[in-house]
PDB file of C-alpha atoms in Angstrom:
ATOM      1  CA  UNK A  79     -38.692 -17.352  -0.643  1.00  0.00           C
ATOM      2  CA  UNK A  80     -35.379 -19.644  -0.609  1.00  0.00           C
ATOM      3  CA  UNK A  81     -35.036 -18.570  -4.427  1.00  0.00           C
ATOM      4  CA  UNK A  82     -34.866 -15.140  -3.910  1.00  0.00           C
ATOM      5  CA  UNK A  83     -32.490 -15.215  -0.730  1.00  0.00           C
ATOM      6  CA  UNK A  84     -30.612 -17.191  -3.185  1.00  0.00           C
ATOM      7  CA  UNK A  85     -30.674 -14.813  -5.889  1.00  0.00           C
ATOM      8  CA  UNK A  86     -30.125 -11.849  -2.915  1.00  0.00           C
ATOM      9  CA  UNK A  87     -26.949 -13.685  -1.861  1.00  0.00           C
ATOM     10  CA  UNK A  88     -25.328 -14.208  -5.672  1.00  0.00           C
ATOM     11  CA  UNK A  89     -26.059 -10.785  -6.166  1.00  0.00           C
ATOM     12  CA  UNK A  90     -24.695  -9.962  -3.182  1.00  0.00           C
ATOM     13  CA  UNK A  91     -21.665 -12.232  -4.017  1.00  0.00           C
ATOM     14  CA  UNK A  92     -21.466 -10.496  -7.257  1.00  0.00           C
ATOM     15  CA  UNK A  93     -21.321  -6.924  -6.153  1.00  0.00           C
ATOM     16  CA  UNK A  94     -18.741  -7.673  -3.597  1.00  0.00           C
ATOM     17  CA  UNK A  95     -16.367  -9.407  -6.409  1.00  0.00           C
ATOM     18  CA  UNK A  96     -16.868  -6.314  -8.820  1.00  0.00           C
ATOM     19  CA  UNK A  97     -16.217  -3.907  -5.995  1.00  0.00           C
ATOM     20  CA  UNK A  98     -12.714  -6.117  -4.993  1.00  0.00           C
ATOM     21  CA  UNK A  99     -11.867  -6.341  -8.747  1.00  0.00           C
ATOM     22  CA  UNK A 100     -12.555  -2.649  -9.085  1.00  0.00           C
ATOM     23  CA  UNK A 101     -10.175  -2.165  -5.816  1.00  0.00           C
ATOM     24  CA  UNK A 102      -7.105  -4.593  -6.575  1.00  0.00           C
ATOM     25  CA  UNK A 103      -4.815  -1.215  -6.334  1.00  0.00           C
ATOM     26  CA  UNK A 104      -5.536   1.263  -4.077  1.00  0.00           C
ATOM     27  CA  UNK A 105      -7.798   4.436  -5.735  1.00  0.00           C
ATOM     28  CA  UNK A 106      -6.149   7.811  -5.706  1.00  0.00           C
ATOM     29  CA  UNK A 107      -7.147  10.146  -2.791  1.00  0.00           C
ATOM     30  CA  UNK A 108      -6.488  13.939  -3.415  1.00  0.00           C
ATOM     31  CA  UNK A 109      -4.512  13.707  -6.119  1.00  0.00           C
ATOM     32  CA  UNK A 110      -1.995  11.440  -4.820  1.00  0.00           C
ATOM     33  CA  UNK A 111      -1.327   7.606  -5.122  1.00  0.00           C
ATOM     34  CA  UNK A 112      -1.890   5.927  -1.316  1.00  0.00           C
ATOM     35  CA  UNK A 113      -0.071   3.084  -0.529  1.00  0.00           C
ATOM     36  CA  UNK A 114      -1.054  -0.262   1.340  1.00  0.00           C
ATOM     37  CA  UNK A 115       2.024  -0.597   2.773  1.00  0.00           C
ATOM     38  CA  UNK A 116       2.098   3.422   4.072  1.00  0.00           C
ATOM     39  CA  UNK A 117       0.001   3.877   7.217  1.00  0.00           C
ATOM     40  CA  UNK A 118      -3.096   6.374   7.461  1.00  0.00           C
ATOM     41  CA  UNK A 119      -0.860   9.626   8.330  1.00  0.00           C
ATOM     42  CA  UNK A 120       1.669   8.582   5.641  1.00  0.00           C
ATOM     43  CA  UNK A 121      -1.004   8.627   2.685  1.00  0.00           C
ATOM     44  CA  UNK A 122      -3.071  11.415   4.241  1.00  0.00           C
ATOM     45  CA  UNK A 123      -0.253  13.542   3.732  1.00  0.00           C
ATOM     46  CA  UNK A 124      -0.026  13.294   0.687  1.00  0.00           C
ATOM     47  CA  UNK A 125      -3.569  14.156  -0.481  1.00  0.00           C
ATOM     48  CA  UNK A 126      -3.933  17.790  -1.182  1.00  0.00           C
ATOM     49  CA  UNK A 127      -8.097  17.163  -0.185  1.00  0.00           C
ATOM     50  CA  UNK A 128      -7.069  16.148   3.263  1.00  0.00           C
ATOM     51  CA  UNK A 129      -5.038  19.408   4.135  1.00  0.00           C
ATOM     52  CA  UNK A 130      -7.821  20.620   7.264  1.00  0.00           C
ATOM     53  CA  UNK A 131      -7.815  16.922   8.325  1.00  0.00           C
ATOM     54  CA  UNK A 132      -4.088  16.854   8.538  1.00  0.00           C
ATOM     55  CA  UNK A 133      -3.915  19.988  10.610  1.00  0.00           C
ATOM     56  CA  UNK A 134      -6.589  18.959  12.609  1.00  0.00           C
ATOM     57  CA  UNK A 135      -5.279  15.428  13.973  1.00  0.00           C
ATOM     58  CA  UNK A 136      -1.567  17.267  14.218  1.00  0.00           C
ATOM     59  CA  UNK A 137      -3.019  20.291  16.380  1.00  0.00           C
ATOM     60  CA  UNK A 138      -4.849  17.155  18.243  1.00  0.00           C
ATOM     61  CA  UNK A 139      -1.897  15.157  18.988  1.00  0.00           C
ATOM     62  CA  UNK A 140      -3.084  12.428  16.911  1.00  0.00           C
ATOM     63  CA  UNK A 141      -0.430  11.687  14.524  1.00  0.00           C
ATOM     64  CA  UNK A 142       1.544   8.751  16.979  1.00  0.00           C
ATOM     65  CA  UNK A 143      -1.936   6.977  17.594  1.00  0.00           C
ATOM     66  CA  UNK A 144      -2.941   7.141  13.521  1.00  0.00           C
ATOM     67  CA  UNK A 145       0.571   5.519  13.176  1.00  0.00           C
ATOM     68  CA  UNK A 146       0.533   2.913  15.538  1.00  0.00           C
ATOM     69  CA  UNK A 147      -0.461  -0.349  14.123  1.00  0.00           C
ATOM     70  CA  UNK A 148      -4.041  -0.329  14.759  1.00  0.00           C
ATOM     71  CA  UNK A 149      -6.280  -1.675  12.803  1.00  0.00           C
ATOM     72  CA  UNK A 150      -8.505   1.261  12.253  1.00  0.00           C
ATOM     73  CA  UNK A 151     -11.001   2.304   9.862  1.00  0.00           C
ATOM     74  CA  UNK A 152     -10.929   6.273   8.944  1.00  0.00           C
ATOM     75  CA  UNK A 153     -13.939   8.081   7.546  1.00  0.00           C
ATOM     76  CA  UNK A 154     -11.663  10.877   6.337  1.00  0.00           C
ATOM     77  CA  UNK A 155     -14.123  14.725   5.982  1.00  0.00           C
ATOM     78  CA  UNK A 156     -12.184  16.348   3.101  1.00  0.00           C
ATOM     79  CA  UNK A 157     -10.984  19.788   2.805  1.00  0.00           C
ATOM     80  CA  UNK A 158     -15.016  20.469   1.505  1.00  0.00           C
ATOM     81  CA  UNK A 159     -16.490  18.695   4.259  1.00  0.00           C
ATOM     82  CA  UNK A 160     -14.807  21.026   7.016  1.00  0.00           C
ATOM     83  CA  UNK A 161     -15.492  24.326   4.830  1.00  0.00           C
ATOM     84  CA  UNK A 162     -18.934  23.396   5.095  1.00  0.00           C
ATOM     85  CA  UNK A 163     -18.880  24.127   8.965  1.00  0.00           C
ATOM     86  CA  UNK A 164     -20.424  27.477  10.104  1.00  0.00           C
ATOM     87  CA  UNK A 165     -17.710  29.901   9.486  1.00  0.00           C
ATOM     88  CA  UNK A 166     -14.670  30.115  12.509  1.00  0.00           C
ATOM     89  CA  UNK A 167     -15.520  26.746  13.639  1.00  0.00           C
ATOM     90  CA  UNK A 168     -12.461  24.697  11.876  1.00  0.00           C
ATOM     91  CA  UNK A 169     -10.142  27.845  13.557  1.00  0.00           C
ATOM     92  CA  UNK A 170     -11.822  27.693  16.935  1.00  0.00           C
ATOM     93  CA  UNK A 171     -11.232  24.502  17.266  1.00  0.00           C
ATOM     94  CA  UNK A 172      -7.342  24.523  16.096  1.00  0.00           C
ATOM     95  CA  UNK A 173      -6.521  26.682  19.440  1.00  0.00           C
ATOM     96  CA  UNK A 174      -5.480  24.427  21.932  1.00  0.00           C
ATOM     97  CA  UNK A 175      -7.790  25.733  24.651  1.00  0.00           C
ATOM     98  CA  UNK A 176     -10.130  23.647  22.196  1.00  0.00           C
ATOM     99  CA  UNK A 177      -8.053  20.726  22.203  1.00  0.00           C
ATOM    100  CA  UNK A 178     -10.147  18.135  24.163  1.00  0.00           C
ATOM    101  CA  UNK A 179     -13.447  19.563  21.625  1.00  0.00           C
ATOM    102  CA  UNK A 180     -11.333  18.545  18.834  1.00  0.00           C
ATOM    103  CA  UNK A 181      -9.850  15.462  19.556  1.00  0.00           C
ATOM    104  CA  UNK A 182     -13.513  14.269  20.342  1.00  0.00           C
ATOM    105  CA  UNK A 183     -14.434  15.344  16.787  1.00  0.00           C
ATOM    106  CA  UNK A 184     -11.280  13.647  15.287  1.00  0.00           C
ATOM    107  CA  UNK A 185     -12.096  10.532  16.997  1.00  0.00           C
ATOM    108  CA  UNK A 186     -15.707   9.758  16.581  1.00  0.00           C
ATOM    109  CA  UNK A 187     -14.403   9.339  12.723  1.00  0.00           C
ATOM    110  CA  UNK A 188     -12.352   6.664  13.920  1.00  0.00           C
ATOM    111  CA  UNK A 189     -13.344   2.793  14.464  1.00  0.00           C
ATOM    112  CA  UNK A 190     -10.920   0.382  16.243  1.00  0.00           C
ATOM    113  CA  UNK A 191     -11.007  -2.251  13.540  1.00  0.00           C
ATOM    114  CA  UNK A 192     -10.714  -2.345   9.698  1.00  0.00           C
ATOM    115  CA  UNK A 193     -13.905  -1.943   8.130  1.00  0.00           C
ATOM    116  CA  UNK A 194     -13.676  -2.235   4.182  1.00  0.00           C
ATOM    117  CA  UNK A 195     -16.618  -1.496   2.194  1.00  0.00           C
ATOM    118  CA  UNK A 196     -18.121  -5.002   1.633  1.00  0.00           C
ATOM    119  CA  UNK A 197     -17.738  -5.699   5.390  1.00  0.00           C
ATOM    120  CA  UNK A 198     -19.452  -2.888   6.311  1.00  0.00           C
ATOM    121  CA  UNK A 199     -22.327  -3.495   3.478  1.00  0.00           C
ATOM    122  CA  UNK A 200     -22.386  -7.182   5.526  1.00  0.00           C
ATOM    123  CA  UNK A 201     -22.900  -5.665   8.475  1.00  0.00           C
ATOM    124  CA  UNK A 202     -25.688  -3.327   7.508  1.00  0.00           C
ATOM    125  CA  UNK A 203     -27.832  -6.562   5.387  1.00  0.00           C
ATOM    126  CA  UNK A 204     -27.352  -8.685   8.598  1.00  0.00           C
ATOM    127  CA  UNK A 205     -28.851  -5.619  10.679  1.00  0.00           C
ATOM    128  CA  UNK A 206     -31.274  -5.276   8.451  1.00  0.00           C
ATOM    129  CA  UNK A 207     -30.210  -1.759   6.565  1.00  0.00           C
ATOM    130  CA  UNK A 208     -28.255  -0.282   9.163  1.00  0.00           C
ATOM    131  CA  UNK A 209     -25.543  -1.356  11.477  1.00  0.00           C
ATOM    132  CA  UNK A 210     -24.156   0.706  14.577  1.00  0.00           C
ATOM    133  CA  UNK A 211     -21.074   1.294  15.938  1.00  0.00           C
ATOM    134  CA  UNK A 212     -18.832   2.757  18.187  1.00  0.00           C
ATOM    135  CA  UNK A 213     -15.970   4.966  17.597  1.00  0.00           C
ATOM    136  CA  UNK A 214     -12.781   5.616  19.560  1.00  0.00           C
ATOM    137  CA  UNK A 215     -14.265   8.632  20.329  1.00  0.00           C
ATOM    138  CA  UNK A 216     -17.228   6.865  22.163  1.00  0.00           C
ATOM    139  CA  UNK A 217     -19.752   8.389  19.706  1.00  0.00           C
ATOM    140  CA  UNK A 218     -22.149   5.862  18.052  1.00  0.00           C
ATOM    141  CA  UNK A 219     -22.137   5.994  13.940  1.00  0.00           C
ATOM    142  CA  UNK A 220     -24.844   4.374  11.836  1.00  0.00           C
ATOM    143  CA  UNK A 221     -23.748   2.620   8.697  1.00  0.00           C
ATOM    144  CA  UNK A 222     -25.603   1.913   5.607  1.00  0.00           C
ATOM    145  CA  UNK A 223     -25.453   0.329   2.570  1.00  0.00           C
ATOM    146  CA  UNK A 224     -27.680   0.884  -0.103  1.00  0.00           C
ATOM    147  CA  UNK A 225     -27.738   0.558  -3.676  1.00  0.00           C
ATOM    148  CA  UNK A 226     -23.557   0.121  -3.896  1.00  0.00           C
ATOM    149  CA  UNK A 227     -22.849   3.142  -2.042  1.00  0.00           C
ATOM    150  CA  UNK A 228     -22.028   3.160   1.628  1.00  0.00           C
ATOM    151  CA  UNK A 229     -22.812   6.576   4.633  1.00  0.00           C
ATOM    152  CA  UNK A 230     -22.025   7.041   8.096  1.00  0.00           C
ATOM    153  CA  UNK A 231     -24.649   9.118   9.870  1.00  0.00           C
ATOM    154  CA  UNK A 232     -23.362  11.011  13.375  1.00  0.00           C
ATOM    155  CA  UNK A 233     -25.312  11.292  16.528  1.00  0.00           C
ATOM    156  CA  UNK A 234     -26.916  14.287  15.242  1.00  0.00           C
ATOM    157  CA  UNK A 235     -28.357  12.767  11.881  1.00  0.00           C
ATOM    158  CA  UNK A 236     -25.766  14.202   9.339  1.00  0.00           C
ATOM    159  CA  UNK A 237     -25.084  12.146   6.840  1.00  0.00           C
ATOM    160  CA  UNK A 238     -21.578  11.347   5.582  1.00  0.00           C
ATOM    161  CA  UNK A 239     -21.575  10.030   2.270  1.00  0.00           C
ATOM    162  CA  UNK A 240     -18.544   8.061   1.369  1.00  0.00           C
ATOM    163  CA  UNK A 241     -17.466   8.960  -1.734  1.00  0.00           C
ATOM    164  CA  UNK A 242     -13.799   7.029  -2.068  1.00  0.00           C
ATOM    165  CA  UNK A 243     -13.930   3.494  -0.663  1.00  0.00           C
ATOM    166  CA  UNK A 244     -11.360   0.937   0.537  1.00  0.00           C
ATOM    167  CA  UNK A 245      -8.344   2.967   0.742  1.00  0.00           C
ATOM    168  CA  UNK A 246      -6.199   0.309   2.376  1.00  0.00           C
ATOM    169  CA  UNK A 247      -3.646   1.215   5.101  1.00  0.00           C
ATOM    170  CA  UNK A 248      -0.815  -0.894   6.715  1.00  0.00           C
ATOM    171  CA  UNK A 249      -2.784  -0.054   9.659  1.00  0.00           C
ATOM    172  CA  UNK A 250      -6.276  -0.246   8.481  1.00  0.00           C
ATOM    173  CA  UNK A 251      -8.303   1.784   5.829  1.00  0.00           C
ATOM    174  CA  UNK A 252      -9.625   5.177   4.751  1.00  0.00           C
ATOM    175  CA  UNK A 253     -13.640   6.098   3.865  1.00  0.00           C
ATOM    176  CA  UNK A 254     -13.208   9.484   2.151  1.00  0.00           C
ATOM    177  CA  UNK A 255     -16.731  11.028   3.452  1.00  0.00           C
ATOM    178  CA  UNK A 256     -18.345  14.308   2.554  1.00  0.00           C
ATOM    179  CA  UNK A 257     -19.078  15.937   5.546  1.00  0.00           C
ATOM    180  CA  UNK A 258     -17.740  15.918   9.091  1.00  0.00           C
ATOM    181  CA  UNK A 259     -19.547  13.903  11.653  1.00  0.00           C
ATOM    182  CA  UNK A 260     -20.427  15.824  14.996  1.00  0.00           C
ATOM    183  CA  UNK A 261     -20.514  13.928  18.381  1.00  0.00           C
ATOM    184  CA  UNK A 262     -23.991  15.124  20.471  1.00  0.00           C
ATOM    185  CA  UNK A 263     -22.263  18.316  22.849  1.00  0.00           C
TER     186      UNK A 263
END
């Protein structure tokens, strides 16, 4: 048994190292280099797959608290992820009589410390496959890591996979996920 936690935590040791070797610059989001030293509004700007998100934590008033120092960890929906919402629901929630819905949404993607890929793989082996956690937004996300690749699953059960990692922020770091994750209403 002590040999194969052995070999479990080398491998473990090994995967982390390729994923920080693979990671020594930040990876392109949307089209558009991101920069360390930029903080999470600054990059998300810039990426053209980030557009509704943008919009979204603007029409929110989000923009001074995703540029304050933080840290935070992001689990950015793409442009994709939002499209995939029954139809109206990304413009209903835009008008500001929605505004309290949406910054609810906005926030349960949000986590008050920086959670990079390997911590949150960590996390999930220590909890034995799946670690929770709470947002800003007070909802509770479920983190897993399995076979290299990391997803965030909302109150609801819908599954975020993340499909850019470790997007590093001078305020924290960006999960580019697939879908958006839904507090329970």
């Amino acid at each position: 048994m002590r040999k194969f936690a052995t070999l479990l935590l080398a491998g473990t040791v090994a995967v982390t190292a390729l994923a920080t070797a693979a990671y020594a610059e930040n990876p392109m989001v949307g089209g558009a280099a991101m920069y360390a030293t930029k903080n999470i509004v600054e990059n998300a700007v810039n990426s053209k797959d980030h557009t509704t998100l943008v919009a979204a934590v603007k029409a929110g008033g989000l923009v001074d608290t995703l540029q304050s120092s933080g840290p935070f960890t992001v689990f950015a929906p793409t442009n994709e992820a939002f499209a995939a919402l029954p139809a109206g629901t990304v413009d209903t929630l835009l008008k500001p009589e929605n505004k309290d819905k949406l910054v609810k949404i906005l926030t349960c993607h949000v986590i008050g410390a920086k959670a990079m890929a390997a911590d949150v793989t960590k996390m999930a082996m220590d909890d034995g496959g799946a670690h929770k956690v709470k947002t800003v937004g007070g909802c509770e996300l479920t983190l897993k890591a399995d076979g290299g690749k990391v997803t965030a699953t909302d109150e609801n059960g819908n599954v975020a996979n993340v499909t850019v990692a470790d997007v590093e922020q001078s305020n924290g770091v960006i999960h580019v996920i697939d879908k958006v994750l839904l507090p329970k209403m």
